[in-house]
Short mmCIF file of N, CA, C and O in Angstrom, two decimals:
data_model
loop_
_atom_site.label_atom_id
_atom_site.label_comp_id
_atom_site.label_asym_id
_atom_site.label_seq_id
_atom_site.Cartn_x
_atom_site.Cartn_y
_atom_site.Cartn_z
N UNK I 23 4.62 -3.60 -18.02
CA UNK I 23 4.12 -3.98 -16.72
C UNK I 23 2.63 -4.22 -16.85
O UNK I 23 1.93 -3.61 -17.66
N UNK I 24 2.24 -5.00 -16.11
CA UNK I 24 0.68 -5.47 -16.17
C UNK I 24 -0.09 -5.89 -14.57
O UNK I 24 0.65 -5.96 -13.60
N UNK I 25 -1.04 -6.05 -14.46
CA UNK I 25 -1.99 -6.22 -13.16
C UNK I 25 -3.23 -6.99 -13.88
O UNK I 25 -3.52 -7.12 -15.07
N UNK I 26 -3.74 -7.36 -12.92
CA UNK I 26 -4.90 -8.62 -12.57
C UNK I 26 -5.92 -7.84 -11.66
O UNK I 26 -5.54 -7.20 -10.68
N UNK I 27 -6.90 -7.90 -11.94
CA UNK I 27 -8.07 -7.24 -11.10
C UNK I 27 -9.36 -6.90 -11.35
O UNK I 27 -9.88 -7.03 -12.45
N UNK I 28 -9.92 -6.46 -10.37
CA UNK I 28 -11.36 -5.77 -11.09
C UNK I 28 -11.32 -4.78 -10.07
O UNK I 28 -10.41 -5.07 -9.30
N UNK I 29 -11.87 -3.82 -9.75
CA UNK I 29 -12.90 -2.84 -9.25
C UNK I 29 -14.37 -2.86 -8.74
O UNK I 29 -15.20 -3.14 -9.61
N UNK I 30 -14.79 -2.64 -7.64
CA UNK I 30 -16.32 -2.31 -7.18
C UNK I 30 -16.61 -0.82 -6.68
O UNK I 30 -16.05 -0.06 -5.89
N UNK I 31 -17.75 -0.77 -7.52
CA UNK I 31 -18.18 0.28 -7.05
C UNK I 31 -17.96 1.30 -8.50
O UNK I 31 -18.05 2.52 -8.38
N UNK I 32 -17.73 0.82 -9.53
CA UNK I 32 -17.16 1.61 -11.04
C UNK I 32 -15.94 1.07 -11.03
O UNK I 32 -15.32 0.20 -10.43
N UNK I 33 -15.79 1.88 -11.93
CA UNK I 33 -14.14 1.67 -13.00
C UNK I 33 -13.47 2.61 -11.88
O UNK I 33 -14.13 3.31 -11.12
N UNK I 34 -11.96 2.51 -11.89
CA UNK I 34 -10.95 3.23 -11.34
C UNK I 34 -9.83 3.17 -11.83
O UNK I 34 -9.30 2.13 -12.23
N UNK I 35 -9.22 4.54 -11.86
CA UNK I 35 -7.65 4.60 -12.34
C UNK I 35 -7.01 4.95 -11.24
O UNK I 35 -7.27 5.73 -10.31
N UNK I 36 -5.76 3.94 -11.61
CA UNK I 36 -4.64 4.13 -9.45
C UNK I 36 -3.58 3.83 -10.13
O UNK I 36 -3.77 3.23 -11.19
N UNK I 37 -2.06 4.17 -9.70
CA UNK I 37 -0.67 3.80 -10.28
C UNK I 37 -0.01 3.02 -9.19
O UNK I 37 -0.28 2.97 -7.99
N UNK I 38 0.85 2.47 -9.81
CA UNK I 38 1.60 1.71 -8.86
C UNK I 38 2.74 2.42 -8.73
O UNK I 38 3.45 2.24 -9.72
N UNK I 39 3.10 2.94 -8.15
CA UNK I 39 4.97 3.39 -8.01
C UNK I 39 6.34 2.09 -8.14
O UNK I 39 6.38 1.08 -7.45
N UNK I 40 6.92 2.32 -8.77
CA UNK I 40 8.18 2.00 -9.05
C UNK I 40 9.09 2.22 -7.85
O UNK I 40 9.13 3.45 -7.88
N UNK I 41 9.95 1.82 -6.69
CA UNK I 41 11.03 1.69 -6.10
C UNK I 41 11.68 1.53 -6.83
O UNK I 41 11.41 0.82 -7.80
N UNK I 42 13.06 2.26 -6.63
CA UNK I 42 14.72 1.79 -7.01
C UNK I 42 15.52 1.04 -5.90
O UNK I 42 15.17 0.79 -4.75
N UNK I 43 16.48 0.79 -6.45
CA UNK I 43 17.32 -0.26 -4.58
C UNK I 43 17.48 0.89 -4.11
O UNK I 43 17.44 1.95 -4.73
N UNK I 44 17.74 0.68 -2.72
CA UNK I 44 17.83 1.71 -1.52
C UNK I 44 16.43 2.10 -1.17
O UNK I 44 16.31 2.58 -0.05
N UNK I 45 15.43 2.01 -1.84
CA UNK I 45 14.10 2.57 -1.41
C UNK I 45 13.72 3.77 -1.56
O UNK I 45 12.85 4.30 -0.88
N UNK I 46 14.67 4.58 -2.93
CA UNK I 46 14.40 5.43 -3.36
C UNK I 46 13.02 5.68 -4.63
O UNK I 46 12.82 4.94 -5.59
N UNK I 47 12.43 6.58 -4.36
CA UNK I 47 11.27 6.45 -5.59
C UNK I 47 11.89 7.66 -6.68
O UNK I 47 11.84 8.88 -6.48
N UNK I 48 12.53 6.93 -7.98
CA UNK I 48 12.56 7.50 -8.55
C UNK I 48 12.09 7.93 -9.99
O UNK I 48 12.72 8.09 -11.04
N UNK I 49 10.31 8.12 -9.55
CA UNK I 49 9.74 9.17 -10.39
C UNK I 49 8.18 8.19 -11.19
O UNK I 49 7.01 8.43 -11.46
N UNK I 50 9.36 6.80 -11.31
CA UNK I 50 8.49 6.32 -12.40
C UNK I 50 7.25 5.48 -12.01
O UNK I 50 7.39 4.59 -11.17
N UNK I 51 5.96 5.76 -12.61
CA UNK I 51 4.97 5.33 -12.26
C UNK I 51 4.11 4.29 -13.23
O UNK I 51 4.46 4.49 -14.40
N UNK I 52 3.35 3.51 -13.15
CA UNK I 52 2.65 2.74 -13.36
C UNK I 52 1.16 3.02 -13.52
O UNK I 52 0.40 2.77 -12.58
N UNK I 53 0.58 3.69 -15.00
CA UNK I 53 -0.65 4.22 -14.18
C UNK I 53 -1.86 3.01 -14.79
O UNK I 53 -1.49 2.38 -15.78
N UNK I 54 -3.05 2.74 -14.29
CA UNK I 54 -3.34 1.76 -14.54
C UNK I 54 -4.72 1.75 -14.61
O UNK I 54 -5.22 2.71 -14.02
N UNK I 55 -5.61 0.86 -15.22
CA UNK I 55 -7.50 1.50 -14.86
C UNK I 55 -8.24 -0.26 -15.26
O UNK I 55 -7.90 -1.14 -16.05
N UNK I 56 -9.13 -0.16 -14.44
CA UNK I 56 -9.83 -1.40 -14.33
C UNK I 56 -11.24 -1.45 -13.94
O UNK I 56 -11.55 -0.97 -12.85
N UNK I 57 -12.14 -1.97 -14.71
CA UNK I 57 -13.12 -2.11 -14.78
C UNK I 57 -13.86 -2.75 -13.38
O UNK I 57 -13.17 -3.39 -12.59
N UNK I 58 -15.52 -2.52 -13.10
CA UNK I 58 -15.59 -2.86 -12.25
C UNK I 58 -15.85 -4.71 -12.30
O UNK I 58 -15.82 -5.26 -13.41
N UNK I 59 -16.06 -5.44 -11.18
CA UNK I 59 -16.18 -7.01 -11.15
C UNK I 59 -17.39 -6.99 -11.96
O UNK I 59 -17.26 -7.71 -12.94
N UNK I 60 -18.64 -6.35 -11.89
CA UNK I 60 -19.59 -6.68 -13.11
C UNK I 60 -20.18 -5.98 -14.05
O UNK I 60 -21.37 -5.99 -14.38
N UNK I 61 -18.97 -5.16 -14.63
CA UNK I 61 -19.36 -4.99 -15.64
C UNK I 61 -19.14 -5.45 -16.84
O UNK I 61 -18.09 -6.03 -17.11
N UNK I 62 -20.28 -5.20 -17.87
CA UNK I 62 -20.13 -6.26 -19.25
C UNK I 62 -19.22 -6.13 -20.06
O UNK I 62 -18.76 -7.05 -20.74
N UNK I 63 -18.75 -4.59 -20.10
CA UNK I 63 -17.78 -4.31 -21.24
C UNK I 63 -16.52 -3.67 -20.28
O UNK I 63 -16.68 -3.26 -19.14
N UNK I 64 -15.30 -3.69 -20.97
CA UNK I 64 -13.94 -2.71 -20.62
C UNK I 64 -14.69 -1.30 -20.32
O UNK I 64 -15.87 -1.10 -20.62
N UNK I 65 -13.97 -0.47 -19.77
CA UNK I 65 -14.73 0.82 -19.70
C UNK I 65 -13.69 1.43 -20.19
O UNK I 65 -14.07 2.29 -21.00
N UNK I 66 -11.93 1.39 -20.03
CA UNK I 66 -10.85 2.12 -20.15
C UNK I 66 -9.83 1.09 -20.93
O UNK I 66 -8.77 0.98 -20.30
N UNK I 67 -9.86 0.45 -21.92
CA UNK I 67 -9.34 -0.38 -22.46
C UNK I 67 -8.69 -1.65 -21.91
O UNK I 67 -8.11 -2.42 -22.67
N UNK I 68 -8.78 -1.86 -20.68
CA UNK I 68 -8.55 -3.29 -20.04
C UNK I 68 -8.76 -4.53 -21.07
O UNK I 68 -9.62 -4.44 -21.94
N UNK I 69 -8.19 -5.36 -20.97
CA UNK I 69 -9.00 -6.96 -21.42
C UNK I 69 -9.49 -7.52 -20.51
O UNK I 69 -8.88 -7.53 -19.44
N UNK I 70 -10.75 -8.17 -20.62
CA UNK I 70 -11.30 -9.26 -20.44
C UNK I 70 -10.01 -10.92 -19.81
O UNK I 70 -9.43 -11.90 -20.27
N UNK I 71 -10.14 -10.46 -19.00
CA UNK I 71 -8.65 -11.96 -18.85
C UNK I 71 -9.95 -13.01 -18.34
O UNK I 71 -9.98 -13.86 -19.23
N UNK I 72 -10.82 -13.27 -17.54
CA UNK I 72 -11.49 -14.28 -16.67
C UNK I 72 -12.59 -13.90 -16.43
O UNK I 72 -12.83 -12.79 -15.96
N UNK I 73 -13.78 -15.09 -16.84
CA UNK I 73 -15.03 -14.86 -16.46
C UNK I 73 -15.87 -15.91 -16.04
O UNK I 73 -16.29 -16.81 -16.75
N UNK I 74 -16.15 -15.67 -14.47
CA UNK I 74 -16.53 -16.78 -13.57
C UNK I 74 -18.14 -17.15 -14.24
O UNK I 74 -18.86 -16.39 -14.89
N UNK I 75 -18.38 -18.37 -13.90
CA UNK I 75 -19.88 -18.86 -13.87
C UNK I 75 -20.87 -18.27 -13.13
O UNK I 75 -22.00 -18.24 -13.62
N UNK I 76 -20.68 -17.81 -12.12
CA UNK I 76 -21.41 -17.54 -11.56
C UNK I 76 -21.03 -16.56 -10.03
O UNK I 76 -19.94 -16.75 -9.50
N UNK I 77 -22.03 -15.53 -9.42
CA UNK I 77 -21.58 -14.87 -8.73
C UNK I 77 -22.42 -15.56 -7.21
O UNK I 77 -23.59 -15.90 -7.04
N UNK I 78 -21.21 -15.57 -6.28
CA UNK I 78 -21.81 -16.47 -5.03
C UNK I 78 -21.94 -15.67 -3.56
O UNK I 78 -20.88 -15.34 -3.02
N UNK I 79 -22.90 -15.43 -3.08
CA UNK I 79 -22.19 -14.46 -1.50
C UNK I 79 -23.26 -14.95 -0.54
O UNK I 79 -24.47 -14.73 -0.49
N UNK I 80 -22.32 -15.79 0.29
CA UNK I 80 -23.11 -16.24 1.34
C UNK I 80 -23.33 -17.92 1.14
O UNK I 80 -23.97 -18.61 1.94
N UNK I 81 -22.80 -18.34 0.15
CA UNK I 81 -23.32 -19.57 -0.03
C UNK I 81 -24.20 -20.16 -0.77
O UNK I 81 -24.56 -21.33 -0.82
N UNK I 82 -24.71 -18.58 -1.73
CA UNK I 82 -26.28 -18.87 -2.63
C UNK I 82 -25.60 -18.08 -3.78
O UNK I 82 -24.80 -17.14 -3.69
N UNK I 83 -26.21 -18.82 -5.12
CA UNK I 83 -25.96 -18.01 -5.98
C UNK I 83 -26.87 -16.53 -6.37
O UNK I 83 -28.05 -16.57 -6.02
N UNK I 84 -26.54 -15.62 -6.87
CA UNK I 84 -26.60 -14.15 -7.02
C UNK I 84 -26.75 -14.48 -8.28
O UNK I 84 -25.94 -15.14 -8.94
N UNK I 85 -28.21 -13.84 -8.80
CA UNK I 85 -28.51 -13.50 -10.03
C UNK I 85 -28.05 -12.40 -10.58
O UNK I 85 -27.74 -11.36 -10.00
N UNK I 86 -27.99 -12.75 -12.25
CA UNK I 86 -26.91 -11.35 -12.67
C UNK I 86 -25.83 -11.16 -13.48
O UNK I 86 -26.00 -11.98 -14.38
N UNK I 87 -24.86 -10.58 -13.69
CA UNK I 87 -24.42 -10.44 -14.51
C UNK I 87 -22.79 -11.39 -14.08
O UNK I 87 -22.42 -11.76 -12.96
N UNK I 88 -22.39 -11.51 -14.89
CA UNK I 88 -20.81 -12.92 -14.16
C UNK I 88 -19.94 -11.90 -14.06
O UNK I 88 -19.74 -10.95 -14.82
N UNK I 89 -19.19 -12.39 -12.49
CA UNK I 89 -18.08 -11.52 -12.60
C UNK I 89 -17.02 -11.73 -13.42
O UNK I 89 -16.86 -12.81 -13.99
N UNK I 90 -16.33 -10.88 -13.53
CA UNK I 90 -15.18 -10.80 -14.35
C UNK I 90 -13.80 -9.93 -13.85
O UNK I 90 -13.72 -8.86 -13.23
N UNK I 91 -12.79 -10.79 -14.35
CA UNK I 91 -11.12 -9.87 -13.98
C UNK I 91 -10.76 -9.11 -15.24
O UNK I 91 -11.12 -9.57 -16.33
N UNK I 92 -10.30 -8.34 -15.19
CA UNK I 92 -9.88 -7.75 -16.02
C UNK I 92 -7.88 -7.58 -15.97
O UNK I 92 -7.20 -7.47 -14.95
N UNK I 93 -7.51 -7.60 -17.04
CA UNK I 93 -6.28 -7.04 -17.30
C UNK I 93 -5.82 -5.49 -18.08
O UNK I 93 -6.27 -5.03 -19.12
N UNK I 94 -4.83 -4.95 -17.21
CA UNK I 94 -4.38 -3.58 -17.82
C UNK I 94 -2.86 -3.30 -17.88
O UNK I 94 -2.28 -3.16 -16.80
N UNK I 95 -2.20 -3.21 -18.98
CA UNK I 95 -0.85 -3.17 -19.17
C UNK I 95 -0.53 -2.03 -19.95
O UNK I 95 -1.32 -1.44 -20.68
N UNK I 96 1.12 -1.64 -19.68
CA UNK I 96 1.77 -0.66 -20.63
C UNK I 96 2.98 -1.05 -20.44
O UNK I 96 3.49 -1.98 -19.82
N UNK I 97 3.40 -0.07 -21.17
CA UNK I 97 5.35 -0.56 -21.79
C UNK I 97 5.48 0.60 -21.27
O UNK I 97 4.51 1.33 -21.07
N UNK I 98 7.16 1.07 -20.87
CA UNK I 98 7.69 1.81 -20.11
C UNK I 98 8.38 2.06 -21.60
O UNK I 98 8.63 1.16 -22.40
N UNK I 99 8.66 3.63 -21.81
CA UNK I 99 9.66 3.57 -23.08
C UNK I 99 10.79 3.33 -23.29
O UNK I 99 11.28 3.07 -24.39
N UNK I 100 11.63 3.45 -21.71
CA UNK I 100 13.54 2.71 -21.63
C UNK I 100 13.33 1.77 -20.65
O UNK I 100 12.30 1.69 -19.97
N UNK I 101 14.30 1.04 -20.56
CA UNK I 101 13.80 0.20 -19.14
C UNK I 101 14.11 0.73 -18.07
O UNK I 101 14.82 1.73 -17.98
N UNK I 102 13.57 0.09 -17.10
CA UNK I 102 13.22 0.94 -15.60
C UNK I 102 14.06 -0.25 -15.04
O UNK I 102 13.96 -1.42 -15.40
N UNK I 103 15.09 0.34 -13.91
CA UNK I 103 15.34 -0.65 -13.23
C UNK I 103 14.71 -0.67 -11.60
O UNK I 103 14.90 0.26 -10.82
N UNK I 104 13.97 -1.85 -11.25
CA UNK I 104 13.23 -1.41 -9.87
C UNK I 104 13.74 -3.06 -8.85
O UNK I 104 14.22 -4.18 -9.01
N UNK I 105 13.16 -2.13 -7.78
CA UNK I 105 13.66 -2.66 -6.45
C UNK I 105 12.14 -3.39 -5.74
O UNK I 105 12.33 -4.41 -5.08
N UNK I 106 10.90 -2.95 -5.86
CA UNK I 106 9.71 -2.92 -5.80
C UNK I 106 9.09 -1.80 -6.14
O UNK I 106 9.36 -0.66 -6.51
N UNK I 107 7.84 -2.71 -5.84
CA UNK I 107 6.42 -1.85 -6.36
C UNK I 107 5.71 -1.38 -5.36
O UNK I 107 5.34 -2.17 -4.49
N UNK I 108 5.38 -0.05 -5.29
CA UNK I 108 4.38 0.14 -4.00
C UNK I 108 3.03 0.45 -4.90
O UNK I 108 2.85 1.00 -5.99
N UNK I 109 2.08 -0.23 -3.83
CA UNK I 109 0.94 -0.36 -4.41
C UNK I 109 -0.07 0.58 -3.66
O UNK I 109 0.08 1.05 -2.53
N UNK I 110 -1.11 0.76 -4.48
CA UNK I 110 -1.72 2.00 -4.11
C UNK I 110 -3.06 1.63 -3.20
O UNK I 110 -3.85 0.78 -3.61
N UNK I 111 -3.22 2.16 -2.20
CA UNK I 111 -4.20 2.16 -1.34
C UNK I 111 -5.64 2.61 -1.14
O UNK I 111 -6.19 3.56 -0.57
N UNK I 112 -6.05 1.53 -1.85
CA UNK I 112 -7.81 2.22 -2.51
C UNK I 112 -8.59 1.11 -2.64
O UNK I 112 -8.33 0.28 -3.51
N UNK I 113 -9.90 0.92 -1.61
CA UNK I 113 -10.22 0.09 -1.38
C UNK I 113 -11.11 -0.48 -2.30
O UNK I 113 -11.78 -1.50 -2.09
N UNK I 114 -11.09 0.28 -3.45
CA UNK I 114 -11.87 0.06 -4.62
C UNK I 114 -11.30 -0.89 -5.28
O UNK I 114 -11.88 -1.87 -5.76
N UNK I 115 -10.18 -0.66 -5.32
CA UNK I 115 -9.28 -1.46 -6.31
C UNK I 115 -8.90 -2.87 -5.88
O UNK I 115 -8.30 -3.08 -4.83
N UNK I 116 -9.31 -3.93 -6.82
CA UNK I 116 -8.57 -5.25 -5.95
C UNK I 116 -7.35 -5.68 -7.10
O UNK I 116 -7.61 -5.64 -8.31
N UNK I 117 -6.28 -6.01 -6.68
CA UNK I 117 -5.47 -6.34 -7.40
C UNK I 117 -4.95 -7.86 -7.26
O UNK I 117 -4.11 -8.00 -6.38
N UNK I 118 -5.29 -8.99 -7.96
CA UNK I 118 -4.59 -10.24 -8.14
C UNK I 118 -3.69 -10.70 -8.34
O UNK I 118 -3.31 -11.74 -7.80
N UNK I 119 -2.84 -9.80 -9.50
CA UNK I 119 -1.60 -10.04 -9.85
C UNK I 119 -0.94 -8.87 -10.16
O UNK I 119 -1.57 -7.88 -10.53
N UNK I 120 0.51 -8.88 -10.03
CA UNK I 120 1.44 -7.56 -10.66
C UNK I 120 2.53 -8.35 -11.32
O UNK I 120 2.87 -9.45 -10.88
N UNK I 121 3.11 -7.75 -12.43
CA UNK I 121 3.86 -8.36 -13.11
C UNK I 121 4.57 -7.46 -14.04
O UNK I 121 3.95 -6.61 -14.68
N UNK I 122 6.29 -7.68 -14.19
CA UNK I 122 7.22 -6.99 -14.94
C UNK I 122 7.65 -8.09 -16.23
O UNK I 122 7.60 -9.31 -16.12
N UNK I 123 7.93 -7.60 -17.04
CA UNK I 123 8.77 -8.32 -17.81
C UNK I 123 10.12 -7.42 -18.43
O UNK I 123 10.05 -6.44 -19.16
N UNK I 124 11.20 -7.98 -17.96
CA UNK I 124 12.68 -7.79 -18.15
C UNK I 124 12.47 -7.32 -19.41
O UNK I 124 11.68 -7.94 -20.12
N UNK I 125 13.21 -5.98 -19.98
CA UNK I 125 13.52 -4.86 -20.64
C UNK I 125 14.30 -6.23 -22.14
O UNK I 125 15.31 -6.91 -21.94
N UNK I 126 13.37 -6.26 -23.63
CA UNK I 126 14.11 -7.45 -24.35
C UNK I 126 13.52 -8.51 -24.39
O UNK I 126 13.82 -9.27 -25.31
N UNK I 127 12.39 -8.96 -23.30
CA UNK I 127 11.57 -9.99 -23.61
C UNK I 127 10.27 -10.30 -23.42
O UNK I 127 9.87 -10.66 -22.31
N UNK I 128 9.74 -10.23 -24.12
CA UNK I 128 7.90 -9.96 -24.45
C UNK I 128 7.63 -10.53 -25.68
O UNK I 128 6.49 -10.50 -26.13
#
Protein backbone atom coordinates (compact mmCIF):
# COMPACT_ATOMS: atom_id res chain seq x y z
CA UNK A 1 0.00 0.00 0.00
CA UNK A 2 1.26 3.49 -0.73
CA UNK A 3 0.13 7.41 -0.34
CA UNK A 4 0.98 10.73 -2.02
CA UNK A 5 1.60 13.72 0.16
CA UNK A 6 3.52 16.05 2.13
CA UNK A 7 3.09 17.49 5.61
CA UNK A 8 3.27 21.21 7.15
CA UNK A 9 4.41 22.14 9.98
CA UNK A 10 7.31 18.94 10.22
CA UNK A 11 7.31 15.44 9.34
CA UNK A 12 4.35 13.25 10.66
CA UNK A 13 3.52 9.67 11.19
CA UNK A 14 -0.57 8.78 10.86
CA UNK A 15 -2.06 5.18 9.69
CA UNK A 16 -4.67 4.57 7.61
CA UNK A 17 -7.05 1.79 8.84
CA UNK A 18 -8.05 -1.02 6.73
CA UNK A 19 -12.09 -1.79 6.59
CA UNK A 20 -13.32 -5.32 5.86
CA UNK A 21 -16.95 -5.70 3.98
CA UNK A 22 -19.60 -5.08 6.45
CA UNK A 23 -17.59 -2.18 7.94
CA UNK A 24 -15.86 -4.15 10.21
CA UNK A 25 -12.20 -2.97 11.23
CA UNK A 26 -10.32 -5.80 11.39
CA UNK A 27 -7.10 -4.84 13.07
CA UNK A 28 -5.02 -4.09 10.10
CA UNK A 29 -3.32 -0.86 9.77
CA UNK A 30 -1.38 1.16 7.44
CA UNK A 31 1.23 3.08 9.24
CA UNK A 32 2.75 5.76 7.26
CA UNK A 33 5.26 9.08 7.64
CA UNK A 34 5.80 12.03 5.37
CA UNK A 35 7.89 14.69 5.14
CA UNK A 36 7.05 18.19 5.39
CA UNK A 37 6.06 20.31 1.75
CA UNK A 38 9.58 22.04 2.22
CA UNK A 39 11.72 20.14 3.25
CA UNK A 40 15.04 19.27 1.37
CA UNK A 41 15.61 15.83 2.42
CA UNK A 42 13.16 12.56 3.44
CA UNK A 43 13.15 12.77 7.16
CA UNK A 44 11.55 9.01 7.66
CA UNK A 45 12.42 7.25 4.50
CA UNK A 46 9.70 8.57 2.09
CA UNK A 47 10.75 9.20 -1.66
CA UNK A 48 10.96 12.19 -3.27
CA UNK A 49 7.95 11.51 -5.97
CA UNK A 50 7.45 15.55 -7.25
CA UNK A 51 9.14 18.72 -7.15
CA UNK A 52 7.36 21.91 -8.11
CA UNK A 53 9.23 25.06 -9.61
CA UNK A 54 8.25 27.15 -7.58
CA UNK A 55 6.23 28.02 -4.37
CA UNK A 56 3.12 30.49 -5.07
CA UNK A 57 0.57 32.06 -2.30
CA UNK A 58 -1.47 34.71 -3.24
CA UNK A 59 -0.53 35.06 -6.70
CA UNK A 60 3.31 36.00 -6.09
CA UNK A 61 6.01 33.82 -6.04
CA UNK A 62 7.59 32.82 -2.46
CA UNK A 63 11.20 32.71 -2.16
CA UNK A 64 12.74 29.50 -0.94
CA UNK A 65 13.02 26.28 -0.89
CA UNK A 66 10.54 24.14 -3.81
CA UNK A 67 7.88 22.32 -2.59
CA UNK A 68 7.84 18.86 -2.76
CA UNK A 69 5.41 15.45 -2.48
CA UNK A 70 6.64 12.86 -1.10
CA UNK A 71 5.83 9.06 -1.30
CA UNK A 72 5.56 6.34 1.58
CA UNK A 73 4.81 2.65 1.09
CA UNK A 74 4.84 -0.90 2.74
CA UNK A 75 3.88 -4.46 1.98
CA UNK A 76 1.43 -6.15 4.23
CA UNK A 77 3.01 -9.73 4.94
CA UNK A 78 -0.39 -11.96 3.77
CA UNK A 79 -2.84 -10.27 1.85
CA UNK A 80 -5.41 -8.20 3.43
CA UNK A 81 -8.69 -8.33 2.06
CA UNK A 82 -10.43 -4.70 2.42
CA UNK A 83 -13.63 -3.01 1.89
CA UNK A 84 -12.06 0.64 2.45
CA UNK A 85 -9.71 2.79 3.92
CA UNK A 86 -10.38 5.15 6.69
CA UNK A 87 -8.22 7.90 6.69
CA UNK A 88 -6.81 9.63 9.48
CA UNK A 89 -7.76 13.03 10.66
CA UNK A 90 -4.83 15.39 11.07
CA UNK A 91 -4.67 18.50 9.68
CA UNK A 92 -1.06 18.22 9.23
CA UNK A 93 -1.19 15.63 6.96
CA UNK A 94 -2.24 16.22 3.28
CA UNK A 95 -2.81 13.21 1.39
CA UNK A 96 -3.03 13.13 -2.67
CA UNK A 97 -3.21 9.76 -3.36
CA UNK A 98 -3.95 6.20 -1.66
CA UNK A 99 -3.28 3.17 -3.38
CA UNK A 100 -3.45 -0.87 -3.03
CA UNK A 101 -2.02 -3.25 -5.19
CA UNK A 102 -3.80 -6.78 -5.42
CA UNK A 103 -1.91 -9.49 -3.30
CA UNK A 104 0.63 -11.17 -6.68
CA UNK A 105 1.15 -8.05 -8.54
CA UNK A 106 3.84 -5.47 -8.07
Amino acid sequence: MGVLGACCGGSFHDEIQLVGSGGSDHGDRFTFALSDFLAVRPANGERLEVMCSTLREHGRDVPGPRPRLWTSSAEFPDAVEIAALRLPVNPSVHLFGAWTIPAGRR
